[in-house]
Amino acid sequence: MFVRGLKRKCFDGEEDIEGTLAGIKAIPSYNLQRQSLLDMSLVKLQLCHMLVEPNLCRSVLIANTVRQIQEEMTQDGTWQMINTQSPGQASLDRLVSTDILCRSSRDQAEGKHLPAYGAFSKDFESDQAQESSETMSTTSSVQAPRNLQSNVWEMENPQENKGNFQKSLDQIFETLENKSPNSVEDLFSEVDNSYYDLDTMLTGMMSNTKMGHCDSLETFSSPTNTASNSNCKSDLNDLDHIVEILVES
Amino acid sequence: ADIISTVEFNYTGDLLATGDKGGRVVIFQREQETKSRPLSRGEYNVYSTFQSHEPEFDYLKSLEIEEKINKIRWLPQQNAAHFLLSTNDKTIKLWKISERDKRAEGYNLKDEDGRLREPFRVTELRVPTLKPMDLMVEASPRRTFANAHTYHINSISVNSDYATYLSADDLRINLWHLEVTNRSFNIVDIKPANMEELTEVITAAEFHPHHCNEFVYSSSKGTIRLCDMRSAALCDQHSKFFEEPEDPSSRSFFSEIISSISDVKFSHSGRYMMTRDYLSVKVWDLNMENRPVETYQVHEYLRSKLCSLYENDCIFDKFECCWNGSDSTIMTGSYNNFFRTFERESHRDTTLEASRESSKPRAVLKPRKVCASGKRKKDEITVDSLDFNKKILHTAWHPMENIIAVAATNNLYLFQEKVN
């Protein structure tokens, strides 16, 4: 069902230039492209933080793209899930919760940083920071079976960030799968929310978004850890839920 | 704040309304032909300017509501005044534009400058007379239709019964009566019970031009649904479902995004409808649901650049499309201030540019060509040199004549067919 032989869209402009350079870069593999597309999509979803409500159509389209990539990766076998008999299989289809992604702006306005995106971004940042003991404890149980997978990634993606990012992303989705559908709040309460200043992330972002350069997102600047507000997360989600009901009534 | 966000001719084509990001509406009126200035026929001059929507703040959600005018739709003229509906993300307003060219003079109780006269000074009674004055155009809000949409309104469409209209946001469509502002009926609701399952949104909606019970709405998955309001109060079940099967050979991660329909327009005849997705325009026969009858590629050379366009968000640009009065030609915009017209019978297409450099008043526009690959010929433009910030999203065609209005960011261009 997945399509091999994806046209090399991302690197159109660059191939000619790089082909003439002394050290000729290998033509990017399909998996590399797919990974960078996934990274880019997640970043885009994270940037729905402005004061004005994010465009729902855009968010839904990006979320669908992310889902599609994840499904393909799952079928590919590059995304091995542990405990395949777990009852939470259904949530595999809802790996990315659009609701949370689109609600982020409200949370942002209340002074809290993006909960959902924070989880994604926080996780790959945590590997750089190497500080979060809570995350480490959840990963320790999954490290061993993941060796094979991480080897696959490291072969193709020499940059450590991406491999770590992938592992971190796996952790989130695996936790989502293993627990009940309402586990999202639990997920966030577990995760240490000492992630970075949004501005720092954005400046890292902006230098990457150039036309014609679909580079993978490597230059996230190291985070300045802000105070964690994990305690408020579940309250916040309740509040959002209530607000949503109120607004729609 | 001057960026034009919508363009619309009225039913006779004498008036052209534009809405901008700052919430302003500017109406242009066509000059009448006069003996002294025979060439001035066809020129549009500013008729009225008013502030339609102001920025608001939603205190419950702590979010700003943009004042940008998303759509303007004229009502058919029924008396001397003109009426139009203009909408931002949340609120629709009915505006009355009326002319005043006479002034009453000779009041008994007040002076010419408006001050009340002393009663003892009134020695005789007189009848006020009407004197001509300089034309003044007044715009006044007559109705405000608010608080019916949780999500952003993307379309409004006046029904052929001239009494009702629909407004569509990302997940719901509401039916209003023009006279009633405190009540609206929800006729389509695609919001899932669990928002986490949301995968599709409504992108545009329009009433059928002649059948007051039919309307269509398009989705972000590239499908169009025709609904009949006679069948049920809630039109979640469609009467017709239009979708073109996907070409498996061109499938990519961007397939869904580029299939998302940004605009849907019925033909004037009511027999066809046109949809615009990112790379093409499709004409559908309402009697055939499984594929369009005509497909026109707008800028196929962008297909190999989709990754870059996804990165810079251009892939989410919502282009509009329009029919000419006789439904023989369709028009839509592109990048680099280019817009394209397609003649349906002859299959001839033209690419034109709306820019100051290439448009001198009264000069014939030169057709442009984009060089997709290979050696660039003289006067051709390569894909890489296209300016993706200069996008033409909004165009309109005069309902009867070959006059087109093209909005290029904050400039409005009007082109007319050259009559020899």
JSON list of N, CA and C in Angstrom, two decimals, chain A residues 72-142:
[
{"chain": "A", "resi": 72, "resn": "GLU", "atom": "N", "xyz": [2.76, 4.63, 7.18]},
{"chain": "A", "resi": 72, "resn": "GLU", "atom": "CA", "xyz": [3.67, 4.01, 6.23]},
{"chain": "A", "resi": 72, "resn": "GLU", "atom": "C", "xyz": [4.89, 3.47, 6.93]},
{"chain": "A", "resi": 73, "resn": "MET", "atom": "N", "xyz": [5.38, 4.25, 7.87]},
{"chain": "A", "resi": 73, "resn": "MET", "atom": "CA", "xyz": [6.55, 3.81, 8.61]},
{"chain": "A", "resi": 73, "resn": "MET", "atom": "C", "xyz": [6.24, 2.54, 9.40]},
{"chain": "A", "resi": 74, "resn": "THR", "atom": "N", "xyz": [5.03, 2.47, 9.91]},
{"chain": "A", "resi": 74, "resn": "THR", "atom": "CA", "xyz": [4.65, 1.29, 10.66]},
{"chain": "A", "resi": 74, "resn": "THR", "atom": "C", "xyz": [4.62, 0.07, 9.75]},
{"chain": "A", "resi": 75, "resn": "GLN", "atom": "N", "xyz": [4.05, 0.26, 8.57]},
{"chain": "A", "resi": 75, "resn": "GLN", "atom": "CA", "xyz": [3.97, -0.86, 7.64]},
{"chain": "A", "resi": 75, "resn": "GLN", "atom": "C", "xyz": [5.34, -1.26, 7.14]},
{"chain": "A", "resi": 76, "resn": "ASP", "atom": "N", "xyz": [6.17, -0.26, 7.01]},
{"chain": "A", "resi": 76, "resn": "ASP", "atom": "CA", "xyz": [7.53, -0.48, 6.55]},
{"chain": "A", "resi": 76, "resn": "ASP", "atom": "C", "xyz": [8.32, -1.35, 7.50]},
{"chain": "A", "resi": 77, "resn": "GLY", "atom": "N", "xyz": [7.92, -1.32, 8.74]},
{"chain": "A", "resi": 77, "resn": "GLY", "atom": "CA", "xyz": [8.70, -2.03, 9.73]},
{"chain": "A", "resi": 77, "resn": "GLY", "atom": "C", "xyz": [9.77, -1.17, 10.32]},
{"chain": "A", "resi": 78, "resn": "THR", "atom": "N", "xyz": [9.90, 0.05, 9.91]},
{"chain": "A", "resi": 78, "resn": "THR", "atom": "CA", "xyz": [10.90, 0.92, 10.51]},
{"chain": "A", "resi": 78, "resn": "THR", "atom": "C", "xyz": [10.38, 1.50, 11.80]},
{"chain": "A", "resi": 79, "resn": "TRP", "atom": "N", "xyz": [9.18, 1.12, 12.13]},
{"chain": "A", "resi": 79, "resn": "TRP", "atom": "CA", "xyz": [8.59, 1.66, 13.34]},
{"chain": "A", "resi": 79, "resn": "TRP", "atom": "C", "xyz": [8.04, 0.49, 14.13]},
{"chain": "A", "resi": 80, "resn": "GLN", "atom": "N", "xyz": [8.87, -0.19, 14.82]},
{"chain": "A", "resi": 80, "resn": "GLN", "atom": "CA", "xyz": [8.40, -1.39, 15.50]},
{"chain": "A", "resi": 80, "resn": "GLN", "atom": "C", "xyz": [7.72, -1.01, 16.79]},
{"chain": "A", "resi": 81, "resn": "MET", "atom": "N", "xyz": [6.59, -1.56, 16.97]},
{"chain": "A", "resi": 81, "resn": "MET", "atom": "CA", "xyz": [5.85, -1.30, 18.19]},
{"chain": "A", "resi": 81, "resn": "MET", "atom": "C", "xyz": [5.98, -2.51, 19.10]},
{"chain": "A", "resi": 82, "resn": "ILE", "atom": "N", "xyz": [6.20, -2.26, 20.33]},
{"chain": "A", "resi": 82, "resn": "ILE", "atom": "CA", "xyz": [6.30, -3.33, 21.31]},
{"chain": "A", "resi": 82, "resn": "ILE", "atom": "C", "xyz": [4.90, -3.61, 21.80]},
{"chain": "A", "resi": 83, "resn": "ASN", "atom": "N", "xyz": [4.74, -4.83, 22.30]},
{"chain": "A", "resi": 83, "resn": "ASN", "atom": "CA", "xyz": [3.42, -5.22, 22.82]},
{"chain": "A", "resi": 83, "resn": "ASN", "atom": "C", "xyz": [2.36, -5.08, 21.77]},
{"chain": "A", "resi": 84, "resn": "THR", "atom": "N", "xyz": [2.55, -5.80, 20.70]},
{"chain": "A", "resi": 84, "resn": "THR", "atom": "CA", "xyz": [1.59, -5.67, 19.62]},
{"chain": "A", "resi": 84, "resn": "THR", "atom": "C", "xyz": [0.23, -6.21, 19.99]},
{"chain": "A", "resi": 85, "resn": "GLN", "atom": "N", "xyz": [0.17, -7.00, 21.06]},
{"chain": "A", "resi": 85, "resn": "GLN", "atom": "CA", "xyz": [-1.16, -7.49, 21.45]},
{"chain": "A", "resi": 85, "resn": "GLN", "atom": "C", "xyz": [-1.86, -6.55, 22.39]},
{"chain": "A", "resi": 86, "resn": "SER", "atom": "N", "xyz": [-1.30, -5.40, 22.58]},
{"chain": "A", "resi": 86, "resn": "SER", "atom": "CA", "xyz": [-1.92, -4.51, 23.56]},
{"chain": "A", "resi": 86, "resn": "SER", "atom": "C", "xyz": [-3.30, -4.07, 23.09]},
{"chain": "A", "resi": 87, "resn": "PRO", "atom": "N", "xyz": [-4.19, -3.88, 24.03]},
{"chain": "A", "resi": 87, "resn": "PRO", "atom": "CA", "xyz": [-5.57, -3.55, 23.67]},
{"chain": "A", "resi": 87, "resn": "PRO", "atom": "C", "xyz": [-5.70, -2.14, 23.10]},
{"chain": "A", "resi": 88, "resn": "GLY", "atom": "N", "xyz": [-4.70, -1.34, 23.31]},
{"chain": "A", "resi": 88, "resn": "GLY", "atom": "CA", "xyz": [-4.83, 0.04, 22.85]},
{"chain": "A", "resi": 88, "resn": "GLY", "atom": "C", "xyz": [-4.50, 0.21, 21.38]},
{"chain": "A", "resi": 89, "resn": "GLN", "atom": "N", "xyz": [-4.68, -0.82, 20.60]},
{"chain": "A", "resi": 89, "resn": "GLN", "atom": "CA", "xyz": [-4.28, -0.77, 19.20]},
{"chain": "A", "resi": 89, "resn": "GLN", "atom": "C", "xyz": [-5.03, 0.30, 18.43]},
{"chain": "A", "resi": 90, "resn": "ALA", "atom": "N", "xyz": [-6.22, 0.53, 18.81]},
{"chain": "A", "resi": 90, "resn": "ALA", "atom": "CA", "xyz": [-7.05, 1.47, 18.05]},
{"chain": "A", "resi": 90, "resn": "ALA", "atom": "C", "xyz": [-6.46, 2.86, 18.04]},
{"chain": "A", "resi": 91, "resn": "SER", "atom": "N", "xyz": [-5.79, 3.20, 19.10]},
{"chain": "A", "resi": 91, "resn": "SER", "atom": "CA", "xyz": [-5.27, 4.56, 19.16]},
{"chain": "A", "resi": 91, "resn": "SER", "atom": "C", "xyz": [-4.09, 4.75, 18.24]},
{"chain": "A", "resi": 92, "resn": "LEU", "atom": "N", "xyz": [-3.62, 3.68, 17.61]},
{"chain": "A", "resi": 92, "resn": "LEU", "atom": "CA", "xyz": [-2.55, 3.83, 16.63]},
{"chain": "A", "resi": 92, "resn": "LEU", "atom": "C", "xyz": [-2.99, 4.75, 15.52]},
{"chain": "A", "resi": 93, "resn": "ASP", "atom": "N", "xyz": [-4.29, 4.68, 15.21]},
{"chain": "A", "resi": 93, "resn": "ASP", "atom": "CA", "xyz": [-4.79, 5.53, 14.16]},
{"chain": "A", "resi": 93, "resn": "ASP", "atom": "C", "xyz": [-4.87, 6.97, 14.58]},
{"chain": "A", "resi": 94, "resn": "ARG", "atom": "N", "xyz": [-4.83, 7.18, 15.87]},
{"chain": "A", "resi": 94, "resn": "ARG", "atom": "CA", "xyz": [-4.96, 8.57, 16.31]},
{"chain": "A", "resi": 94, "resn": "ARG", "atom": "C", "xyz": [-3.67, 8.97, 16.99]},
{"chain": "A", "resi": 95, "resn": "LEU", "atom": "N", "xyz": [-2.59, 8.69, 16.30]},
{"chain": "A", "resi": 95, "resn": "LEU", "atom": "CA", "xyz": [-1.30, 8.97, 16.89]},
{"chain": "A", "resi": 95, "resn": "LEU", "atom": "C", "xyz": [-1.13, 10.45, 17.14]},
{"chain": "A", "resi": 96, "resn": "VAL", "atom": "N", "xyz": [-1.68, 11.23, 16.26]},
{"chain": "A", "resi": 96, "resn": "VAL", "atom": "CA", "xyz": [-1.59, 12.66, 16.43]},
{"chain": "A", "resi": 96, "resn": "VAL", "atom": "C", "xyz": [-2.98, 13.18, 16.74]},
{"chain": "A", "resi": 97, "resn": "SER", "atom": "N", "xyz": [-3.11, 13.77, 17.87]},
{"chain": "A", "resi": 97, "resn": "SER", "atom": "CA", "xyz": [-4.43, 14.22, 18.27]},
{"chain": "A", "resi": 97, "resn": "SER", "atom": "C", "xyz": [-4.65, 15.64, 17.77]},
{"chain": "A", "resi": 98, "resn": "THR", "atom": "N", "xyz": [-5.52, 15.73, 16.78]},
{"chain": "A", "resi": 98, "resn": "THR", "atom": "CA", "xyz": [-5.75, 17.03, 16.19]},
{"chain": "A", "resi": 98, "resn": "THR", "atom": "C", "xyz": [-6.31, 18.01, 17.20]},
{"chain": "A", "resi": 99, "resn": "ASP", "atom": "N", "xyz": [-7.14, 17.49, 18.07]},
{"chain": "A", "resi": 99, "resn": "ASP", "atom": "CA", "xyz": [-7.79, 18.35, 19.04]},
{"chain": "A", "resi": 99, "resn": "ASP", "atom": "C", "xyz": [-6.76, 19.05, 19.90]},
{"chain": "A", "resi": 100, "resn": "ILE", "atom": "N", "xyz": [-5.82, 18.30, 20.37]},
{"chain": "A", "resi": 100, "resn": "ILE", "atom": "CA", "xyz": [-4.80, 18.87, 21.24]},
{"chain": "A", "resi": 100, "resn": "ILE", "atom": "C", "xyz": [-3.97, 19.86, 20.45]},
{"chain": "A", "resi": 101, "resn": "LEU", "atom": "N", "xyz": [-3.65, 19.47, 19.23]},
{"chain": "A", "resi": 101, "resn": "LEU", "atom": "CA", "xyz": [-2.82, 20.33, 18.42]},
{"chain": "A", "resi": 101, "resn": "LEU", "atom": "C", "xyz": [-3.49, 21.66, 18.18]},
{"chain": "A", "resi": 102, "resn": "CYS", "atom": "N", "xyz": [-4.80, 21.62, 18.00]},
{"chain": "A", "resi": 102, "resn": "CYS", "atom": "CA", "xyz": [-5.47, 22.86, 17.67]},
{"chain": "A", "resi": 102, "resn": "CYS", "atom": "C", "xyz": [-5.86, 23.64, 18.89]},
{"chain": "A", "resi": 103, "resn": "ARG", "atom": "N", "xyz": [-5.84, 23.00, 20.02]},
{"chain": "A", "resi": 103, "resn": "ARG", "atom": "CA", "xyz": [-6.21, 23.74, 21.21]},
{"chain": "A", "resi": 103, "resn": "ARG", "atom": "C", "xyz": [-5.03, 24.48, 21.79]},
{"chain": "A", "resi": 104, "resn": "SER", "atom": "N", "xyz": [-3.90, 24.25, 21.24]},
{"chain": "A", "resi": 104, "resn": "SER", "atom": "CA", "xyz": [-2.70, 24.77, 21.88]},
{"chain": "A", "resi": 104, "resn": "SER", "atom": "C", "xyz": [-2.72, 26.26, 22.02]},
{"chain": "A", "resi": 105, "resn": "SER", "atom": "N", "xyz": [-3.35, 26.93, 21.06]},
{"chain": "A", "resi": 105, "resn": "SER", "atom": "CA", "xyz": [-3.31, 28.39, 21.09]},
{"chain": "A", "resi": 105, "resn": "SER", "atom": "C", "xyz": [-3.97, 28.93, 22.34]},
{"chain": "A", "resi": 106, "resn": "ARG", "atom": "N", "xyz": [-5.01, 28.25, 22.78]},
{"chain": "A", "resi": 106, "resn": "ARG", "atom": "CA", "xyz": [-5.67, 28.71, 24.00]},
{"chain": "A", "resi": 106, "resn": "ARG", "atom": "C", "xyz": [-4.74, 28.60, 25.18]},
{"chain": "A", "resi": 107, "resn": "ASP", "atom": "N", "xyz": [-4.07, 27.48, 25.23]},
{"chain": "A", "resi": 107, "resn": "ASP", "atom": "CA", "xyz": [-3.15, 27.28, 26.34]},
{"chain": "A", "resi": 107, "resn": "ASP", "atom": "C", "xyz": [-2.05, 28.31, 26.28]},
{"chain": "A", "resi": 108, "resn": "GLN", "atom": "N", "xyz": [-1.60, 28.56, 25.09]},
{"chain": "A", "resi": 108, "resn": "GLN", "atom": "CA", "xyz": [-0.53, 29.52, 24.91]},
{"chain": "A", "resi": 108, "resn": "GLN", "atom": "C", "xyz": [-0.94, 30.87, 25.46]},
{"chain": "A", "resi": 109, "resn": "ALA", "atom": "N", "xyz": [-2.16, 31.23, 25.16]},
{"chain": "A", "resi": 109, "resn": "ALA", "atom": "CA", "xyz": [-2.62, 32.55, 25.57]},
{"chain": "A", "resi": 109, "resn": "ALA", "atom": "C", "xyz": [-2.71, 32.65, 27.08]},
{"chain": "A", "resi": 110, "resn": "GLU", "atom": "N", "xyz": [-2.87, 31.52, 27.71]},
{"chain": "A", "resi": 110, "resn": "GLU", "atom": "CA", "xyz": [-2.95, 31.56, 29.16]},
{"chain": "A", "resi": 110, "resn": "GLU", "atom": "C", "xyz": [-1.57, 31.52, 29.79]},
{"chain": "A", "resi": 111, "resn": "GLY", "atom": "N", "xyz": [-0.58, 31.62, 28.96]},
{"chain": "A", "resi": 111, "resn": "GLY", "atom": "CA", "xyz": [0.75, 31.72, 29.53]},
{"chain": "A", "resi": 111, "resn": "GLY", "atom": "C", "xyz": [1.45, 30.39, 29.67]},
{"chain": "A", "resi": 112, "resn": "LYS", "atom": "N", "xyz": [0.77, 29.31, 29.32]},
{"chain": "A", "resi": 112, "resn": "LYS", "atom": "CA", "xyz": [1.43, 28.02, 29.39]},
{"chain": "A", "resi": 112, "resn": "LYS", "atom": "C", "xyz": [1.96, 27.67, 28.02]},
{"chain": "A", "resi": 113, "resn": "HIS", "atom": "N", "xyz": [3.06, 26.98, 27.98]},
{"chain": "A", "resi": 113, "resn": "HIS", "atom": "CA", "xyz": [3.57, 26.60, 26.68]},
{"chain": "A", "resi": 113, "resn": "HIS", "atom": "C", "xyz": [2.82, 25.43, 26.13]},
{"chain": "A", "resi": 114, "resn": "LEU", "atom": "N", "xyz": [2.96, 25.23, 24.84]},
{"chain": "A", "resi": 114, "resn": "LEU", "atom": "CA", "xyz": [2.19, 24.23, 24.10]},
{"chain": "A", "resi": 114, "resn": "LEU", "atom": "C", "xyz": [2.32, 22.87, 24.75]},
{"chain": "A", "resi": 115, "resn": "PRO", "atom": "N", "xyz": [1.24, 22.36, 25.22]},
{"chain": "A", "resi": 115, "resn": "PRO", "atom": "CA", "xyz": [1.36, 21.04, 25.86]},
{"chain": "A", "resi": 115, "resn": "PRO", "atom": "C", "xyz": [1.69, 19.93, 24.88]},
{"chain": "A", "resi": 116, "resn": "ALA", "atom": "N", "xyz": [0.89, 19.86, 23.80]},
{"chain": "A", "resi": 116, "resn": "ALA", "atom": "CA", "xyz": [1.08, 18.71, 22.90]},
{"chain": "A", "resi": 116, "resn": "ALA", "atom": "C", "xyz": [2.40, 18.80, 22.17]},
{"chain": "A", "resi": 117, "resn": "TYR", "atom": "N", "xyz": [2.61, 19.95, 21.57]},
{"chain": "A", "resi": 117, "resn": "TYR", "atom": "CA", "xyz": [3.82, 20.07, 20.79]},
{"chain": "A", "resi": 117, "resn": "TYR", "atom": "C", "xyz": [5.02, 19.99, 21.70]},
{"chain": "A", "resi": 118, "resn": "GLY", "atom": "N", "xyz": [4.80, 20.50, 22.88]},
{"chain": "A", "resi": 118, "resn": "GLY", "atom": "CA", "xyz": [5.89, 20.45, 23.86]},
{"chain": "A", "resi": 118, "resn": "GLY", "atom": "C", "xyz": [6.36, 19.04, 24.06]},
{"chain": "A", "resi": 119, "resn": "ALA", "atom": "N", "xyz": [5.39, 18.12, 24.08]},
{"chain": "A", "resi": 119, "resn": "ALA", "atom": "CA", "xyz": [5.77, 16.72, 24.29]},
{"chain": "A", "resi": 119, "resn": "ALA", "atom": "C", "xyz": [6.69, 16.25, 23.19]},
{"chain": "A", "resi": 120, "resn": "PHE", "atom": "N", "xyz": [6.31, 16.57, 21.93]},
{"chain": "A", "resi": 120, "resn": "PHE", "atom": "CA", "xyz": [7.15, 16.13, 20.82]},
{"chain": "A", "resi": 120, "resn": "PHE", "atom": "C", "xyz": [8.51, 16.79, 20.89]},
{"chain": "A", "resi": 121, "resn": "SER", "atom": "N", "xyz": [8.46, 18.11, 20.98]},
{"chain": "A", "resi": 121, "resn": "SER", "atom": "CA", "xyz": [9.72, 18.83, 20.90]},
{"chain": "A", "resi": 121, "resn": "SER", "atom": "C", "xyz": [10.55, 18.58, 22.14]},
{"chain": "A", "resi": 122, "resn": "LYS", "atom": "N", "xyz": [9.85, 18.49, 23.24]},
{"chain": "A", "resi": 122, "resn": "LYS", "atom": "CA", "xyz": [10.55, 18.30, 24.51]},
{"chain": "A", "resi": 122, "resn": "LYS", "atom": "C", "xyz": [11.33, 17.00, 24.46]},
{"chain": "A", "resi": 123, "resn": "ASP", "atom": "N", "xyz": [10.73, 16.02, 23.86]},
{"chain": "A", "resi": 123, "resn": "ASP", "atom": "CA", "xyz": [11.36, 14.71, 23.92]},
{"chain": "A", "resi": 123, "resn": "ASP", "atom": "C", "xyz": [12.65, 14.67, 23.15]},
{"chain": "A", "resi": 124, "resn": "PHE", "atom": "N", "xyz": [12.68, 15.29, 21.99]},
{"chain": "A", "resi": 124, "resn": "PHE", "atom": "CA", "xyz": [13.97, 15.20, 21.33]},
{"chain": "A", "resi": 124, "resn": "PHE", "atom": "C", "xyz": [14.96, 16.18, 21.90]},
{"chain": "A", "resi": 125, "resn": "GLU", "atom": "N", "xyz": [14.43, 17.21, 22.53]},
{"chain": "A", "resi": 125, "resn": "GLU", "atom": "CA", "xyz": [15.33, 18.12, 23.21]},
{"chain": "A", "resi": 125, "resn": "GLU", "atom": "C", "xyz": [15.94, 17.47, 24.44]},
{"chain": "A", "resi": 126, "resn": "SER", "atom": "N", "xyz": [15.15, 16.64, 25.09]},
{"chain": "A", "resi": 126, "resn": "SER", "atom": "CA", "xyz": [15.62, 16.04, 26.33]},
{"chain": "A", "resi": 126, "resn": "SER", "atom": "C", "xyz": [16.85, 15.20, 26.08]},
{"chain": "A", "resi": 127, "resn": "ASP", "atom": "N", "xyz": [16.93, 14.65, 24.91]},
{"chain": "A", "resi": 127, "resn": "ASP", "atom": "CA", "xyz": [18.12, 13.84, 24.63]},
{"chain": "A", "resi": 127, "resn": "ASP", "atom": "C", "xyz": [19.34, 14.70, 24.51]},
{"chain": "A", "resi": 128, "resn": "GLN", "atom": "N", "xyz": [19.13, 15.90, 24.08]},
{"chain": "A", "resi": 128, "resn": "GLN", "atom": "CA", "xyz": [20.27, 16.82, 24.05]},
{"chain": "A", "resi": 128, "resn": "GLN", "atom": "C", "xyz": [20.60, 17.28, 25.45]},
{"chain": "A", "resi": 129, "resn": "ALA", "atom": "N", "xyz": [19.57, 17.53, 26.19]},
{"chain": "A", "resi": 129, "resn": "ALA", "atom": "CA", "xyz": [19.80, 18.04, 27.54]},
{"chain": "A", "resi": 129, "resn": "ALA", "atom": "C", "xyz": [20.29, 16.93, 28.46]},
{"chain": "A", "resi": 130, "resn": "GLN", "atom": "N", "xyz": [19.76, 15.74, 28.21]},
{"chain": "A", "resi": 130, "resn": "GLN", "atom": "CA", "xyz": [20.18, 14.56, 28.98]},
{"chain": "A", "resi": 130, "resn": "GLN", "atom": "C", "xyz": [19.98, 14.75, 30.46]},
{"chain": "A", "resi": 131, "resn": "GLU", "atom": "N", "xyz": [18.89, 15.36, 30.80]},
{"chain": "A", "resi": 131, "resn": "GLU", "atom": "CA", "xyz": [18.69, 15.64, 32.22]},
{"chain": "A", "resi": 131, "resn": "GLU", "atom": "C", "xyz": [17.46, 14.98, 32.80]},
{"chain": "A", "resi": 132, "resn": "SER", "atom": "N", "xyz": [16.47, 14.80, 31.97]},
{"chain": "A", "resi": 132, "resn": "SER", "atom": "CA", "xyz": [15.17, 14.40, 32.51]},
{"chain": "A", "resi": 132, "resn": "SER", "atom": "C", "xyz": [15.19, 12.95, 32.96]},
{"chain": "A", "resi": 133, "resn": "SER", "atom": "N", "xyz": [15.17, 12.76, 34.26]},
{"chain": "A", "resi": 133, "resn": "SER", "atom": "CA", "xyz": [15.25, 11.40, 34.77]},
{"chain": "A", "resi": 133, "resn": "SER", "atom": "C", "xyz": [13.94, 10.67, 34.57]},
{"chain": "A", "resi": 134, "resn": "GLU", "atom": "N", "xyz": [12.85, 11.41, 34.59]},
{"chain": "A", "resi": 134, "resn": "GLU", "atom": "CA", "xyz": [11.56, 10.76, 34.41]},
{"chain": "A", "resi": 134, "resn": "GLU", "atom": "C", "xyz": [11.47, 10.12, 33.04]},
{"chain": "A", "resi": 135, "resn": "THR", "atom": "N", "xyz": [11.92, 10.88, 32.03]},
{"chain": "A", "resi": 135, "resn": "THR", "atom": "CA", "xyz": [11.88, 10.32, 30.68]},
{"chain": "A", "resi": 135, "resn": "THR", "atom": "C", "xyz": [12.79, 9.12, 30.58]},
{"chain": "A", "resi": 136, "resn": "MET", "atom": "N", "xyz": [13.91, 9.22, 31.24]},
{"chain": "A", "resi": 136, "resn": "MET", "atom": "CA", "xyz": [14.86, 8.12, 31.17]},
{"chain": "A", "resi": 136, "resn": "MET", "atom": "C", "xyz": [14.25, 6.86, 31.73]},
{"chain": "A", "resi": 137, "resn": "SER", "atom": "N", "xyz": [13.48, 7.03, 32.80]},
{"chain": "A", "resi": 137, "resn": "SER", "atom": "CA", "xyz": [12.92, 5.83, 33.40]},
{"chain": "A", "resi": 137, "resn": "SER", "atom": "C", "xyz": [11.93, 5.17, 32.47]},
{"chain": "A", "resi": 138, "resn": "THR", "atom": "N", "xyz": [11.19, 5.97, 31.72]},
{"chain": "A", "resi": 138, "resn": "THR", "atom": "CA", "xyz": [10.26, 5.34, 30.79]},
{"chain": "A", "resi": 138, "resn": "THR", "atom": "C", "xyz": [10.98, 4.75, 29.60]},
{"chain": "A", "resi": 139, "resn": "THR", "atom": "N", "xyz": [12.12, 5.32, 29.29]},
{"chain": "A", "resi": 139, "resn": "THR", "atom": "CA", "xyz": [12.81, 4.77, 28.11]},
{"chain": "A", "resi": 139, "resn": "THR", "atom": "C", "xyz": [13.61, 3.53, 28.45]},
{"chain": "A", "resi": 140, "resn": "SER", "atom": "N", "xyz": [14.04, 3.42, 29.69]},
{"chain": "A", "resi": 140, "resn": "SER", "atom": "CA", "xyz": [14.94, 2.31, 30.02]},
{"chain": "A", "resi": 140, "resn": "SER", "atom": "C", "xyz": [14.30, 0.97, 29.70]},
{"chain": "A", "resi": 141, "resn": "SER", "atom": "N", "xyz": [12.99, 0.89, 29.91]},
{"chain": "A", "resi": 141, "resn": "SER", "atom": "CA", "xyz": [12.33, -0.38, 29.65]},
{"chain": "A", "resi": 141, "resn": "SER", "atom": "C", "xyz": [12.24, -0.68, 28.17]},
{"chain": "A", "resi": 142, "resn": "VAL", "atom": "N", "xyz": [12.34, 0.34, 27.38]},
{"chain": "A", "resi": 142, "resn": "VAL", "atom": "CA", "xyz": [12.17, 0.10, 25.94]},
{"chain": "A", "resi": 142, "resn": "VAL", "atom": "C", "xyz": [13.47, 0.19, 25.17]}
]
